[in-house]
């Protein structure tokens, strides 16, 4: 994710949504601090898991953060669609100019997407366009390579639409696969590509 513009332009608010360790969030924080991303700032980090280490990363960078779990909703007898609608309301109140899904492991329903229609949403996905949508993309690519079905994999940033990992591609990067790769080595290269 690289954004560059005139220095006179006002910095744009970004909401980053995470579910886990926040390594992609950290890459965005670092890119903003180093001015690789010079026209945006992280306005809010939203996690859907209380144990998400990305919340600690946000706190360390003095970025407001919020944990908003689906479980807290379902325990009150509410539905996933009600959760997505409430999540959309939270984000709409912030008025960001971009939403980044950086390891957000919750498929956003039409209840969310329809409410957020005027705010661009992008997702970082560890696969090339048209390959391995959804969870487990790195593992699936590794297995497909070992079976001789593919020669490479990669990462992409795409616009979010109702179909999982099928929106227009903003940017993609191929990641080499090697015969002596272990899943761990391949995963390291994939994460390094995600963080560029």
mmCIF file of C-alpha atoms in Angstrom:
data_model
loop_
_atom_site.group_PDB
_atom_site.id
_atom_site.type_symbol
_atom_site.label_atom_id
_atom_site.label_comp_id
_atom_site.label_asym_id
_atom_site.label_seq_id
_atom_site.Cartn_x
_atom_site.Cartn_y
_atom_site.Cartn_z
ATOM 1 C CA UNK A 1 0.000 0.000 0.000
ATOM 2 C CA UNK A 2 1.783 3.121 -1.188
ATOM 3 C CA UNK A 3 0.146 6.517 -1.318
ATOM 4 C CA UNK A 4 1.983 9.627 -2.453
ATOM 5 C CA UNK A 5 0.680 13.117 -3.151
ATOM 6 C CA UNK A 6 1.527 16.781 -2.793
ATOM 7 C CA UNK A 7 2.798 17.742 0.641
ATOM 8 C CA UNK A 8 0.231 20.523 0.775
ATOM 9 C CA UNK A 9 -2.614 18.021 0.648
ATOM 10 C CA UNK A 10 -4.311 17.178 3.936
ATOM 11 C CA UNK A 11 -3.628 13.717 5.356
ATOM 12 C CA UNK A 12 -6.538 11.340 4.865
ATOM 13 C CA UNK A 13 -8.016 9.312 7.750
ATOM 14 C CA UNK A 14 -7.719 5.529 7.439
ATOM 15 C CA UNK A 15 -9.443 2.847 9.511
ATOM 16 C CA UNK A 16 -7.432 -0.378 9.719
ATOM 17 C CA UNK A 17 -9.299 -3.567 10.638
ATOM 18 C CA UNK A 18 -7.390 -6.537 12.085
ATOM 19 C CA UNK A 19 -7.954 -9.924 13.707
ATOM 20 C CA UNK A 20 -4.527 -11.100 14.790
ATOM 21 C CA UNK A 21 -0.902 -10.212 15.348
ATOM 22 C CA UNK A 22 -1.081 -6.986 13.402
ATOM 23 C CA UNK A 23 2.113 -7.479 11.391
ATOM 24 C CA UNK A 24 0.422 -5.893 8.361
ATOM 25 C CA UNK A 25 -0.808 -3.071 10.600
ATOM 26 C CA UNK A 26 2.782 -2.574 11.781
ATOM 27 C CA UNK A 27 3.952 -2.364 8.171
ATOM 28 C CA UNK A 28 1.370 0.383 7.554
ATOM 29 C CA UNK A 29 2.394 2.221 10.747
ATOM 30 C CA UNK A 30 6.045 2.031 9.671
ATOM 31 C CA UNK A 31 5.207 3.228 6.143
ATOM 32 C CA UNK A 32 3.358 6.246 7.544
ATOM 33 C CA UNK A 33 6.155 7.062 9.991
ATOM 34 C CA UNK A 34 8.775 6.829 7.229
ATOM 35 C CA UNK A 35 6.603 8.886 4.842
ATOM 36 C CA UNK A 36 6.270 6.042 2.314
ATOM 37 C CA UNK A 37 2.591 6.718 2.897
ATOM 38 C CA UNK A 38 2.658 10.482 3.112
ATOM 39 C CA UNK A 39 -0.961 11.484 2.641
ATOM 40 C CA UNK A 40 -2.748 9.261 5.147
ATOM 41 C CA UNK A 41 -2.847 8.507 8.842
ATOM 42 C CA UNK A 42 -4.426 5.709 10.845
ATOM 43 C CA UNK A 43 -7.416 7.231 12.544
ATOM 44 C CA UNK A 44 -8.583 4.029 14.269
ATOM 45 C CA UNK A 45 -7.677 0.359 14.529
ATOM 46 C CA UNK A 46 -10.597 -2.011 14.946
ATOM 47 C CA UNK A 47 -10.029 -5.627 15.993
ATOM 48 C CA UNK A 48 -12.616 -8.369 16.139
ATOM 49 C CA UNK A 49 -10.659 -10.516 18.605
ATOM 50 C CA UNK A 50 -9.708 -9.422 22.123
ATOM 51 C CA UNK A 51 -6.406 -11.311 21.976
ATOM 52 C CA UNK A 52 -5.321 -9.565 18.750
ATOM 53 C CA UNK A 53 -1.751 -8.385 19.344
ATOM 54 C CA UNK A 54 -2.392 -5.664 16.785
ATOM 55 C CA UNK A 55 -4.262 -3.825 19.546
ATOM 56 C CA UNK A 56 -0.970 -3.619 21.473
ATOM 57 C CA UNK A 57 0.802 -2.376 18.330
ATOM 58 C CA UNK A 58 -1.828 0.354 17.943
ATOM 59 C CA UNK A 59 -1.464 1.359 21.587
ATOM 60 C CA UNK A 60 2.347 1.496 21.270
ATOM 61 C CA UNK A 61 1.937 3.822 18.265
ATOM 62 C CA UNK A 62 -0.638 5.987 20.104
ATOM 63 C CA UNK A 63 -3.371 5.062 17.626
ATOM 64 C CA UNK A 64 -6.921 4.812 18.978
ATOM 65 C CA UNK A 65 -8.138 1.240 18.954
ATOM 66 C CA UNK A 66 -11.322 -0.647 19.591
ATOM 67 C CA UNK A 67 -12.133 -4.317 20.040
ATOM 68 C CA UNK A 68 -15.562 -5.164 18.676
ATOM 69 C CA UNK A 69 -16.277 -8.893 18.709
ATOM 70 C CA UNK A 70 -19.011 -10.863 17.008
ATOM 71 C CA UNK A 71 -19.153 -13.097 20.094
ATOM 72 C CA UNK A 72 -20.247 -10.156 22.253
ATOM 73 C CA UNK A 73 -23.174 -9.726 19.861
ATOM 74 C CA UNK A 74 -24.214 -13.359 19.547
ATOM 75 C CA UNK A 75 -24.124 -13.739 23.342
ATOM 76 C CA UNK A 76 -26.835 -11.074 23.451
ATOM 77 C CA UNK A 77 -28.939 -13.072 20.973
ATOM 78 C CA UNK A 78 -28.094 -10.748 18.080
ATOM 79 C CA UNK A 79 -27.224 -11.849 14.556
ATOM 80 C CA UNK A 80 -24.126 -11.549 12.424
ATOM 81 C CA UNK A 81 -25.974 -9.050 10.201
ATOM 82 C CA UNK A 82 -26.769 -6.908 13.244
ATOM 83 C CA UNK A 83 -23.070 -7.053 14.161
ATOM 84 C CA UNK A 84 -22.046 -5.955 10.662
ATOM 85 C CA UNK A 85 -24.590 -3.111 10.732
ATOM 86 C CA UNK A 86 -23.297 -1.923 14.124
ATOM 87 C CA UNK A 87 -19.697 -2.155 12.880
ATOM 88 C CA UNK A 88 -20.635 -0.059 9.853
ATOM 89 C CA UNK A 89 -22.221 2.573 12.127
ATOM 90 C CA UNK A 90 -19.024 2.788 14.207
ATOM 91 C CA UNK A 91 -16.938 3.336 11.088
ATOM 92 C CA UNK A 92 -19.379 5.815 9.534
ATOM 93 C CA UNK A 93 -19.140 7.952 12.678
ATOM 94 C CA UNK A 94 -15.360 8.126 12.161
ATOM 95 C CA UNK A 95 -15.764 9.333 8.544
ATOM 96 C CA UNK A 96 -12.586 7.720 7.190
ATOM 97 C CA UNK A 97 -11.602 8.115 3.563
ATOM 98 C CA UNK A 98 -10.281 4.547 3.337
ATOM 99 C CA UNK A 99 -10.810 1.256 5.154
ATOM 100 C CA UNK A 100 -7.955 -1.259 5.067
ATOM 101 C CA UNK A 101 -8.557 -4.907 5.946
ATOM 102 C CA UNK A 102 -5.122 -5.994 7.172
ATOM 103 C CA UNK A 103 -5.583 -9.532 8.377
ATOM 104 C CA UNK A 104 -9.296 -9.055 9.127
ATOM 105 C CA UNK A 105 -10.616 -12.615 9.342
ATOM 106 C CA UNK A 106 -14.350 -11.925 9.209
ATOM 107 C CA UNK A 107 -16.194 -11.913 5.911
ATOM 108 C CA UNK A 108 -18.065 -8.641 5.678
ATOM 109 C CA UNK A 109 -21.704 -9.171 4.740
ATOM 110 C CA UNK A 110 -23.881 -7.012 2.527
ATOM 111 C CA UNK A 111 -25.228 -5.520 5.790
ATOM 112 C CA UNK A 112 -21.805 -3.927 6.242
ATOM 113 C CA UNK A 113 -20.876 -3.272 2.615
ATOM 114 C CA UNK A 114 -24.180 -1.619 1.698
ATOM 115 C CA UNK A 115 -23.874 0.787 4.641
ATOM 116 C CA UNK A 116 -20.262 1.660 3.825
ATOM 117 C CA UNK A 117 -20.834 1.983 0.075
ATOM 118 C CA UNK A 118 -19.255 5.446 -0.229
ATOM 119 C CA UNK A 119 -15.994 4.589 1.548
ATOM 120 C CA UNK A 120 -13.398 2.593 -0.409
ATOM 121 C CA UNK A 121 -12.397 -0.685 1.261
ATOM 122 C CA UNK A 122 -9.257 -2.568 0.312
ATOM 123 C CA UNK A 123 -8.054 -5.962 1.470
ATOM 124 C CA UNK A 124 -4.593 -7.461 1.597
ATOM 125 C CA UNK A 125 -4.831 -11.122 0.532
ATOM 126 C CA UNK A 126 -1.948 -13.627 0.363
ATOM 127 C CA UNK A 127 -2.699 -14.988 -3.103
ATOM 128 C CA UNK A 128 -2.631 -13.851 -6.702
ATOM 129 C CA UNK A 129 -5.863 -12.714 -8.349
ATOM 130 C CA UNK A 130 -8.250 -15.599 -8.969
ATOM 131 C CA UNK A 131 -6.360 -18.031 -6.748
ATOM 132 C CA UNK A 132 -7.127 -19.337 -3.247
ATOM 133 C CA UNK A 133 -9.837 -16.998 -1.962
ATOM 134 C CA UNK A 134 -10.634 -16.961 1.737
ATOM 135 C CA UNK A 135 -8.770 -18.497 4.665
ATOM 136 C CA UNK A 136 -5.670 -20.646 4.364
ATOM 137 C CA UNK A 137 -4.430 -19.205 1.064
ATOM 138 C CA UNK A 138 -0.740 -19.587 1.921
ATOM 139 C CA UNK A 139 -1.124 -23.232 2.937
ATOM 140 C CA UNK A 140 -3.271 -23.987 -0.119
ATOM 141 C CA UNK A 141 -0.710 -22.385 -2.451
ATOM 142 C CA UNK A 142 2.110 -24.339 -0.812
ATOM 143 C CA UNK A 143 0.245 -27.635 -1.246
ATOM 144 C CA UNK A 144 -0.680 -26.793 -4.858
ATOM 145 C CA UNK A 145 2.979 -26.060 -5.628
ATOM 146 C CA UNK A 146 4.137 -29.320 -4.054
ATOM 147 C CA UNK A 147 1.552 -31.135 -6.209
ATOM 148 C CA UNK A 148 2.827 -29.381 -9.353
ATOM 149 C CA UNK A 149 -0.408 -27.437 -9.907
ATOM 150 C CA UNK A 150 1.154 -23.942 -9.725
ATOM 151 C CA UNK A 151 4.634 -22.486 -10.230
ATOM 152 C CA UNK A 152 4.310 -19.351 -8.099
ATOM 153 C CA UNK A 153 2.016 -17.517 -5.748
ATOM 154 C CA UNK A 154 1.854 -13.978 -4.496
ATOM 155 C CA UNK A 155 -0.043 -11.277 -2.683
ATOM 156 C CA UNK A 156 -2.572 -8.718 -3.789
ATOM 157 C CA UNK A 157 -4.427 -5.695 -2.584
ATOM 158 C CA UNK A 158 -7.933 -5.611 -3.992
ATOM 159 C CA UNK A 159 -11.122 -3.631 -3.626
ATOM 160 C CA UNK A 160 -13.640 -5.343 -1.362
ATOM 161 C CA UNK A 161 -16.871 -6.547 -2.940
ATOM 162 C CA UNK A 162 -19.416 -9.121 -1.690
ATOM 163 C CA UNK A 163 -17.558 -11.980 -3.418
ATOM 164 C CA UNK A 164 -14.599 -13.090 -1.300
ATOM 165 C CA UNK A 165 -11.220 -11.864 -2.574
ATOM 166 C CA UNK A 166 -12.668 -11.139 -6.027
ATOM 167 C CA UNK A 167 -12.671 -7.336 -6.233
ATOM 168 C CA UNK A 168 -10.673 -5.277 -8.708
ATOM 169 C CA UNK A 169 -6.960 -5.645 -8.060
ATOM 170 C CA UNK A 170 -5.167 -2.491 -6.924
ATOM 171 C CA UNK A 171 -1.713 -4.096 -6.966
ATOM 172 C CA UNK A 172 -0.281 -7.599 -6.932
ATOM 173 C CA UNK A 173 3.178 -9.059 -6.455
ATOM 174 C CA UNK A 174 4.391 -12.493 -7.405
ATOM 175 C CA UNK A 175 6.279 -14.487 -4.777
ATOM 176 C CA UNK A 176 8.711 -17.178 -5.895
ATOM 177 C CA UNK A 177 8.199 -20.726 -4.733
ATOM 178 C CA UNK A 178 11.252 -22.956 -4.348
ATOM 179 C CA UNK A 179 11.589 -26.719 -4.498
ATOM 180 C CA UNK A 180 13.263 -26.853 -1.082
ATOM 181 C CA UNK A 181 10.659 -24.609 0.557
ATOM 182 C CA UNK A 182 9.090 -25.563 3.812
ATOM 183 C CA UNK A 183 5.705 -24.059 4.556
ATOM 184 C CA UNK A 184 7.419 -21.843 7.134
ATOM 185 C CA UNK A 185 10.002 -20.469 4.647
ATOM 186 C CA UNK A 186 7.344 -19.817 2.010
ATOM 187 C CA UNK A 187 5.112 -18.149 4.597
ATOM 188 C CA UNK A 188 7.994 -15.834 5.624
ATOM 189 C CA UNK A 189 8.473 -14.706 2.003
ATOM 190 C CA UNK A 190 4.723 -14.182 1.588
ATOM 191 C CA UNK A 191 4.574 -12.013 4.724
ATOM 192 C CA UNK A 192 7.634 -10.052 3.605
ATOM 193 C CA UNK A 193 5.846 -9.328 0.308
ATOM 194 C CA UNK A 194 2.678 -8.306 2.156
ATOM 195 C CA UNK A 195 4.664 -5.779 4.185
ATOM 196 C CA UNK A 196 6.170 -4.009 1.155
#
